[in-house]
Coordinates of C-alpha atoms in Angstrom, one line a residue:
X1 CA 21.3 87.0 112.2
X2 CA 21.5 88.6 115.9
X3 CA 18.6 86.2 117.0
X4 CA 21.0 83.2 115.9
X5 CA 24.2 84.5 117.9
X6 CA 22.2 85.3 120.6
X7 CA 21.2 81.6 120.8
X8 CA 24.9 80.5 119.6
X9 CA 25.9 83.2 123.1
X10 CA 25.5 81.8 126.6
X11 CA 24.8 85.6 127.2
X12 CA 21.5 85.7 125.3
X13 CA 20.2 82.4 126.6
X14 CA 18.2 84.5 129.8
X15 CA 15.0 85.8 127.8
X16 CA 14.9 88.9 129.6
X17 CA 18.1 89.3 128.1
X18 CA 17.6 88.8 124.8
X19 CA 14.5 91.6 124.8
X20 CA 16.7 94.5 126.6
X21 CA 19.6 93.8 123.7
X22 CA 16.4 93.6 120.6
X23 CA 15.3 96.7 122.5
X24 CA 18.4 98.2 122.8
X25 CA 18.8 97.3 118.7
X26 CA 15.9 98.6 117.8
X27 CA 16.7 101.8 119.5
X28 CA 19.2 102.6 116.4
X29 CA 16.6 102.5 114.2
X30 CA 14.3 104.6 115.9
X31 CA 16.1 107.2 117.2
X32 CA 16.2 109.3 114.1
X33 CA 12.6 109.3 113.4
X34 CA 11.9 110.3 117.1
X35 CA 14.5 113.4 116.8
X36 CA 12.9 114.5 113.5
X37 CA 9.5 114.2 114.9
X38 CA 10.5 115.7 118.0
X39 CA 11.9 118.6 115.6
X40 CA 8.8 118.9 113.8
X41 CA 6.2 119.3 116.8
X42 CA 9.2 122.0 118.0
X43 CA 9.1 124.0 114.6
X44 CA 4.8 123.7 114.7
X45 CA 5.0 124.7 118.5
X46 CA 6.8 127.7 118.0
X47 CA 5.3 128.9 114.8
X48 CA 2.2 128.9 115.9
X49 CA 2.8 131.2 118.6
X50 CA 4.8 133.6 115.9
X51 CA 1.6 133.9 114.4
X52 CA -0.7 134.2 117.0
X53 CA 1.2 137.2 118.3
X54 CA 1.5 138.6 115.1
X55 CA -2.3 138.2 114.3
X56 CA -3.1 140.0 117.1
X57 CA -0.7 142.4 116.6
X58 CA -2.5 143.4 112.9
X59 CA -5.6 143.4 114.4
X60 CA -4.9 145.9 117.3
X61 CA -3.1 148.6 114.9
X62 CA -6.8 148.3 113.4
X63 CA -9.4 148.0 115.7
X64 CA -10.8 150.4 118.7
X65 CA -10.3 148.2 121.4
X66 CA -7.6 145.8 122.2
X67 CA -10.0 143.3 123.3
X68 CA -11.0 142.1 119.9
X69 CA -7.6 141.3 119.4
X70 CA -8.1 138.9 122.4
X71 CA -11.0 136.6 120.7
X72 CA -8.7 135.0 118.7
X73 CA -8.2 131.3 119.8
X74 CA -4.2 130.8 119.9
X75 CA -4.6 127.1 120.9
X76 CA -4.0 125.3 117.4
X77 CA -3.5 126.8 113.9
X78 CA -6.9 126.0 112.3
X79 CA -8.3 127.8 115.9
X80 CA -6.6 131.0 115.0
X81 CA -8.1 131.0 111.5
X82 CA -11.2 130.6 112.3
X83 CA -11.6 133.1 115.1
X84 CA -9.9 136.1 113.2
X85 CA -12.8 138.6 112.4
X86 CA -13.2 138.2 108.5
X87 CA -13.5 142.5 109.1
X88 CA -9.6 142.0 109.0
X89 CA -8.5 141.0 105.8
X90 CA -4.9 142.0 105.9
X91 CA -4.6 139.8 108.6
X92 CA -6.6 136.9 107.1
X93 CA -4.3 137.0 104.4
X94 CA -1.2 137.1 106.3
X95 CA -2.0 134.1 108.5
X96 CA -3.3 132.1 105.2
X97 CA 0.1 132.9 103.4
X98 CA 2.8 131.8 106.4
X99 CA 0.0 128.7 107.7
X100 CA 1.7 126.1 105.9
X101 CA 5.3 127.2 105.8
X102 CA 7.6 124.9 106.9
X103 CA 10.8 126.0 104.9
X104 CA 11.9 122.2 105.1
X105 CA 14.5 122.6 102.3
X106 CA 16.9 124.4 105.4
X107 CA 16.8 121.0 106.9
X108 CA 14.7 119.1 109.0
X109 CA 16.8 119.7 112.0
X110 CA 18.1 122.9 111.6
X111 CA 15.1 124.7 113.3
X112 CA 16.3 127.8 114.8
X113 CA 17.3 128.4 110.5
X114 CA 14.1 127.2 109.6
X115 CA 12.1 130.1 112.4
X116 CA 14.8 132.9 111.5
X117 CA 13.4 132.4 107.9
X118 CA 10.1 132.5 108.9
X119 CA 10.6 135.7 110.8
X120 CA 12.5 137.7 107.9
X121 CA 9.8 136.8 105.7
X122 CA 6.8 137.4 107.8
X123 CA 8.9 140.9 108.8
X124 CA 8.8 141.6 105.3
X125 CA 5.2 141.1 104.3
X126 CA 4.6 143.1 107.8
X127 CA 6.5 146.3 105.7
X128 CA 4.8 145.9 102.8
X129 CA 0.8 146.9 104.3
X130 CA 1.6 150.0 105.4
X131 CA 5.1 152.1 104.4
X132 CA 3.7 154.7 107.2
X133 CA 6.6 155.4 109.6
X134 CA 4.6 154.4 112.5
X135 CA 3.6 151.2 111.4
X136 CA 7.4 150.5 110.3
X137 CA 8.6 151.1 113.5
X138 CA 5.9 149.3 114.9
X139 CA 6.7 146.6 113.3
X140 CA 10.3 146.5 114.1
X141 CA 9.4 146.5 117.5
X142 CA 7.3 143.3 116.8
X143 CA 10.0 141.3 115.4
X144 CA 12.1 141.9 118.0
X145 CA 9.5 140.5 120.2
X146 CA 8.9 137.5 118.0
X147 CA 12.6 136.6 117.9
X148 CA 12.8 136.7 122.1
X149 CA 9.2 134.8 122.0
X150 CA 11.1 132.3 119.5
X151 CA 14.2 132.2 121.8
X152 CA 12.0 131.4 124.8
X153 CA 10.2 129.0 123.8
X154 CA 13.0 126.8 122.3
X155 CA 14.6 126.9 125.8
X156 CA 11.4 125.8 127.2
X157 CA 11.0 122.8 124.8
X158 CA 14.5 121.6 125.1
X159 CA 14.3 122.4 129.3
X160 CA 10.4 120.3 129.2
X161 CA 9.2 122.8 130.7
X162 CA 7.0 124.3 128.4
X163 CA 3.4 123.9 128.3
X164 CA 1.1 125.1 125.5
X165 CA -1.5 125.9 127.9
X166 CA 1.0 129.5 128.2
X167 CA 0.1 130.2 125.1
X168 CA -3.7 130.8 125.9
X169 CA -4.1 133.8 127.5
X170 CA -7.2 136.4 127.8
X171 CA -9.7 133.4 126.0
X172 CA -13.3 134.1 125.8
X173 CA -15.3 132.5 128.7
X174 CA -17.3 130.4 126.3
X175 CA -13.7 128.5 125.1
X176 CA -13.2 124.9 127.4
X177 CA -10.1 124.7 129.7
X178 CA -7.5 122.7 127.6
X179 CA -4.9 120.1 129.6
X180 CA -1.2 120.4 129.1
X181 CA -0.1 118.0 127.1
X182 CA 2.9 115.9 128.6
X183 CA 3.5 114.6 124.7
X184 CA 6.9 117.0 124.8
X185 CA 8.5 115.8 128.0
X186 CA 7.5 112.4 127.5
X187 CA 9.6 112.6 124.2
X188 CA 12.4 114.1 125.7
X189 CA 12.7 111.0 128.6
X190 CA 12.5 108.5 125.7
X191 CA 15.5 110.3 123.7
X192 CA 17.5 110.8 126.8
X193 CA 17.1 107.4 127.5
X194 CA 18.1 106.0 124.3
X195 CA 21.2 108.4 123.9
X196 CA 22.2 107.3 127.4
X197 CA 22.0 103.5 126.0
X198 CA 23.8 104.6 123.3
X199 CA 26.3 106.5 124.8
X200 CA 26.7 102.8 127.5
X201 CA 27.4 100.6 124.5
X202 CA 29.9 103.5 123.1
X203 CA 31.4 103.8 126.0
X204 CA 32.0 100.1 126.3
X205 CA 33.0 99.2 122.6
X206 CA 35.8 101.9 123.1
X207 CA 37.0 100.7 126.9
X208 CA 37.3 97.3 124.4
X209 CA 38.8 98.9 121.3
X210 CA 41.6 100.4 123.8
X211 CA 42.8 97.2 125.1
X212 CA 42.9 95.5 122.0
X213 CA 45.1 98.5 120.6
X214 CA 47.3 98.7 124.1
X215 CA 48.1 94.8 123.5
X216 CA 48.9 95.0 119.8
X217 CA 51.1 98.2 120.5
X218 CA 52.8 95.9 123.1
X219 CA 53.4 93.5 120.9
X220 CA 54.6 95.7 117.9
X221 CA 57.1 97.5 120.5
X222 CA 58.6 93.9 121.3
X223 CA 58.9 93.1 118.3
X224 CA 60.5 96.7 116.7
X225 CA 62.9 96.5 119.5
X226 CA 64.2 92.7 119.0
X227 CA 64.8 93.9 115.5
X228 CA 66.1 97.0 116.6
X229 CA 69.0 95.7 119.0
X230 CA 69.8 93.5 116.1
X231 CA 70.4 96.2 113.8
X232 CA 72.4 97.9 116.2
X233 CA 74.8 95.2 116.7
X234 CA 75.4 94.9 113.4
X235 CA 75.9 98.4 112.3
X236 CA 78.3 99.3 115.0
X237 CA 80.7 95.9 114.4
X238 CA 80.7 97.5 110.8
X239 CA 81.4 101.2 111.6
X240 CA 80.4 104.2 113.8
X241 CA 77.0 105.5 112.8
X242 CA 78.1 109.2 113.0
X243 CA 81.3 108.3 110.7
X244 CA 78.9 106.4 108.8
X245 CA 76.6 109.5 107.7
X246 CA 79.2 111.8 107.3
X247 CA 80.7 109.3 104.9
X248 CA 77.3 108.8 103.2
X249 CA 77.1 112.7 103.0
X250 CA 80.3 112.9 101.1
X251 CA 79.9 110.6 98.7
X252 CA 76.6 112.0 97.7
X253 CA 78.3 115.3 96.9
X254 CA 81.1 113.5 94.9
X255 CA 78.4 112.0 93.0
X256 CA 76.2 114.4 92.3
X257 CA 79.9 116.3 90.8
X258 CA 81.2 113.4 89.3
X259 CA 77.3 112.9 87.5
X260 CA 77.5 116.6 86.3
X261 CA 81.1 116.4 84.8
X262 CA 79.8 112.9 83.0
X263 CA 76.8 114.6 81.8
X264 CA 78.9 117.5 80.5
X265 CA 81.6 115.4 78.5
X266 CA 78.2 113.3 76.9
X267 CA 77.0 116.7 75.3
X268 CA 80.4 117.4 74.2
X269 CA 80.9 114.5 72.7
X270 CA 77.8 115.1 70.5
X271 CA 79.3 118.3 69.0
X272 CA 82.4 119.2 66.5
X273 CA 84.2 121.0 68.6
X274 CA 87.8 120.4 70.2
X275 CA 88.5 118.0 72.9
X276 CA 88.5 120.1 76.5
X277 CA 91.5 119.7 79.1
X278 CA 90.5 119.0 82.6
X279 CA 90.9 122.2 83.5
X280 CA 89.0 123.5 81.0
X281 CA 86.0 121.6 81.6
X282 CA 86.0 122.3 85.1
X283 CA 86.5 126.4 84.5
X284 CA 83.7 125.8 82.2
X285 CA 81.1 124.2 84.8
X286 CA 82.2 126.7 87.3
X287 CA 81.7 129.7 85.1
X288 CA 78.1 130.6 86.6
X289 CA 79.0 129.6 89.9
X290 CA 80.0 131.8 92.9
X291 CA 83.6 131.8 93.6
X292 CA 84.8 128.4 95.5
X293 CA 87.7 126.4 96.4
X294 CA 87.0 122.5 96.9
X295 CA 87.3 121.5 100.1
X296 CA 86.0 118.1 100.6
X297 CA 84.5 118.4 104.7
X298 CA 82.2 121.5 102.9
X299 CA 78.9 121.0 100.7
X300 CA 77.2 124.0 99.3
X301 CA 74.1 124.4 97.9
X302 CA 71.9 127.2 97.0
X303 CA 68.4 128.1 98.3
X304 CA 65.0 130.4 98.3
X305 CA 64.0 131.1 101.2
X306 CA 60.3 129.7 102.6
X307 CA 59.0 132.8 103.3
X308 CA 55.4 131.3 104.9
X309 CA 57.4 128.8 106.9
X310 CA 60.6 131.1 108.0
X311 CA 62.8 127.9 106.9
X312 CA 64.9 126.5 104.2
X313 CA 63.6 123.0 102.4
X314 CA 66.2 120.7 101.3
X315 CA 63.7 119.5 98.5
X316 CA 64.6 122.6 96.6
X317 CA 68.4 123.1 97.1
X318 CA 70.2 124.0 94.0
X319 CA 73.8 123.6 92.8
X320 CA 73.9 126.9 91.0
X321 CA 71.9 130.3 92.3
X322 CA 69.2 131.9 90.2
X323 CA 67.3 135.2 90.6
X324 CA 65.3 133.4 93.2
X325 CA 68.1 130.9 94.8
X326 CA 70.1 134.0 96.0
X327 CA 71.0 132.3 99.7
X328 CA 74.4 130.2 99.6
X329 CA 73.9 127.5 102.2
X330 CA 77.5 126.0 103.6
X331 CA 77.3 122.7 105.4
X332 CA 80.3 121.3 107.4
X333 CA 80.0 117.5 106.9
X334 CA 82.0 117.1 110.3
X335 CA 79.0 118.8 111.9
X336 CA 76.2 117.7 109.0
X337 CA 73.3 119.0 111.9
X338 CA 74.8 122.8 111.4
X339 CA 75.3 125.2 108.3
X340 CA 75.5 128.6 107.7
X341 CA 73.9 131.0 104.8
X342 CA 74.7 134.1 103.4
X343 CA 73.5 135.7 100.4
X344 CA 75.4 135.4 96.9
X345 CA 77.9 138.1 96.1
X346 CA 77.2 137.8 92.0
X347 CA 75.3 141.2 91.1
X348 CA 73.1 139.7 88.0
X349 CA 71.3 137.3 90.8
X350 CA 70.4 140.9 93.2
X351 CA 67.8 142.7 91.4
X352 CA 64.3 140.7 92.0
X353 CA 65.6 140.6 95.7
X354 CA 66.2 144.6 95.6
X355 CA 62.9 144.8 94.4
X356 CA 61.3 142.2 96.7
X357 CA 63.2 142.8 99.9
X358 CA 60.2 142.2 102.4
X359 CA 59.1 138.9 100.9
X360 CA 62.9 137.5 100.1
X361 CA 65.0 139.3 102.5
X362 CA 63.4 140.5 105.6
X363 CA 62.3 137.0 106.7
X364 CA 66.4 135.2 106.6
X365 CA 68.5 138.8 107.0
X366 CA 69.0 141.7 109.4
X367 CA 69.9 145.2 107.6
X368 CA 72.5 147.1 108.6
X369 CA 71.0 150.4 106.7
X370 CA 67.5 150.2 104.9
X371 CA 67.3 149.7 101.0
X372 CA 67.0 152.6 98.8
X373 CA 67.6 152.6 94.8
X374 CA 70.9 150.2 95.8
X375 CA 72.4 147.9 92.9
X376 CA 74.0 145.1 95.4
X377 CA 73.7 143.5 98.7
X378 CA 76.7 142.5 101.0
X379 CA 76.6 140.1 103.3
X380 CA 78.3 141.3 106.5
X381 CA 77.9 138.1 108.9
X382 CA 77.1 135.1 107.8
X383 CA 73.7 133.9 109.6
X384 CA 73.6 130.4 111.3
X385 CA 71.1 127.0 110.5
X386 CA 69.8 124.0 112.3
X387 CA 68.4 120.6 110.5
X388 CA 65.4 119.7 112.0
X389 CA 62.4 117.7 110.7
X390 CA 60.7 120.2 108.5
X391 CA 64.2 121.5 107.1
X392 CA 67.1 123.9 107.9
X393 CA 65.5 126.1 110.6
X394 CA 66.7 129.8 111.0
X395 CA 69.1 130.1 113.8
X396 CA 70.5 133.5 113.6
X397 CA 69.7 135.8 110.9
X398 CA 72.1 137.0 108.7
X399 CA 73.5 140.8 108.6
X400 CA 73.2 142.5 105.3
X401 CA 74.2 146.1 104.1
X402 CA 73.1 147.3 100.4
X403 CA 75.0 149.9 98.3

């Protein structure tokens, strides 16, 4: 498929062309096998030299002279093995137990996880030879030698400056002079490279994306604002929008009464009892409530406070308080932006708030003495609200005295 729109593409018609953009393709594919490979040789690189040091380490507790210690081949892992004297069995068995650990269920990549592992267990095998207190110390010592050789050597690899020619020092005479290998840096140039293609054809696809999004945002404001000014027009031949909302606002609260009172007179109907006046039925509904004359510029509702947010949320306003919708919220429809709150004066709706005063008080009120075995709170000055987008924001706490 890309071989046929590179023909189809003028582009694609220059052959040297067409093998940097299969390259660069190919590059995709390739790059995660070369990380993971690159990972692998890292994890192998530095393990070896974990147990090299450690090896030694067993044999010189051991022996009489630290140059025994010092025949052992470090070069590769099968070298090690075989140049451990077989008169050091502990540390035979130590190096045949962590030779093939890879701990590859960590992750492939995660290789500093993978060599932490590696340590705490080969720490712990360490303790189990010899519980003497010298050799525990000794050994402590060791991993925190192992862990700085560990943390060295991965700053190396990822820097490409590390050689594994370091690693062989005090050999034998009779051992042959081994070259660096360049395998490790010559890795690293090819990743580098390909991430830097990589990053190029990012790079470019988003300078692309943007203008593509710039132009349709262009085109979506033009278009928002010829429907806009439109809608203006309209709207303001009709009425003034700020008349308009406070109308809105008070015919939502005469409907929300008026639905109340029809519900009300439904149940009634439904029973064998006498038919209600008017007034009546409205003392009735207004039993429960706090005292209030109607005035039709004021809308009350009732409210908990958000004690997480420090706000009020119109989703839960209330018509009637409860033991946890203590606040009385009063909005002036003139000003529908602005309301104030004060807590409700009934006694019965007090006692959870008494008894919870830090997590329903504290956060909306200011005390004017503290609480102590009180019955009833008082509001002394109402506090003050502002609508914003998240819901009626605290202004100005309100003042509170208990008794």
């Amino acid at each position: 498929m890309i071989k046929k729109y590179a023909h189809q593409n003028h582009l694609f018609k220059n052959p040297w062309l067409w093998q940097g953009w299969r390259g660069f393709v190919w590059s995709f594919f390739l790059l995660p096998h070369l990380i993971f490979a690159q990972a692998e040789d890292e994890y192998e690189t530095v393990k070896r030299e974990i147990l090299c040091q450690t090896i030694r380490f067993m044999i010189d507790e051991n022996a009489d002279s630290v140059q025994i210690s010092r025949q052992v081949d470090c070069r590769t892992l099968e070298s090690i093995e075989q140049t451990i004297p077989p008169d050091f069995s502990e540390a035979v068995f130590v190096f045949k137990m962590f030779k093939n650990k890879a701990y590859k269920s960590y992750g492939e990549g995660k290789i500093e996880t993978r060599l932490n592992k590696l340590l705490k267990d080969l720490n712990t095998e360490l303790n189990k030879v010899n519980r003497d207190r010298d050799w525990q110390e000794n050994v402590n010592t060791l991993h925190v030698q192992l862990t700085e050789t560990k943390t060295e050597i991965l700053t190396k690899l990822k820097q490409g400056t590390y050689q594994k020619a370091e690693t062989q020092t005090n050999l034998t005479a009779n051992n042959k002079d081994t070259k660096p290998t360049n395998s490790t840096n010559f890795m690293s140039i090819l990743i580098t490279v390909l991430l830097f293609l990589l990053l190029a054809g990012g790079i470019a696809y988003l300078y692309w994306q943007n203008q593509q999004l710039q132009k349709q945002i262009g085109e979506l404001e033009d278009q928002f604002q010829e429907k806009y000014s439109r809608l203006d027009n309209r709207i303001d031949t009709m009425t003034p929008i700020q008349d308009y909302k406070s109308l809105l606002l008070k015919f939502n609260f005469l409907n929300d009464q008026v639905n109340a009172l029809i519900q009300e007179v439904m149940i009634l109907k439904t029973r064998n009892e006498h038919k209600m006046s008017v007034k009546e039925l409205v003392a009735k509904r207004t039993e429960y409530l706090e005292g209030y004359t109607y005035n039709p510029n004021l809308q009350i509702y009732y409210a908990k406070i958000r004690r997480d947010k420090g706000f009020f949320d119109p989703l839960e306003f209330k018509t009637e308080p409860s033991r946890d919708s203590i606040y009385k919220i009063e909005i002036n429809l003139n000003n529908a932006d602005q309301a104030s709150f004060s807590v409700v004066t009934r006694n019965e709706f007090h006692q959870i708030a008494l008894s919870n005063a830090p997590l329903m008080l504290a956060p909306a009120c200011d005390y004017a003495n503290e609480p102590y075995n009180d019955s009833r709170i008082v509001t002394l000055d109402n506090g003050l609200l502002e609508k914003r987008d998240m819901g009626w924001v605290i202004v100005k706490k309100a003042k509170i005295a208990f008794e």
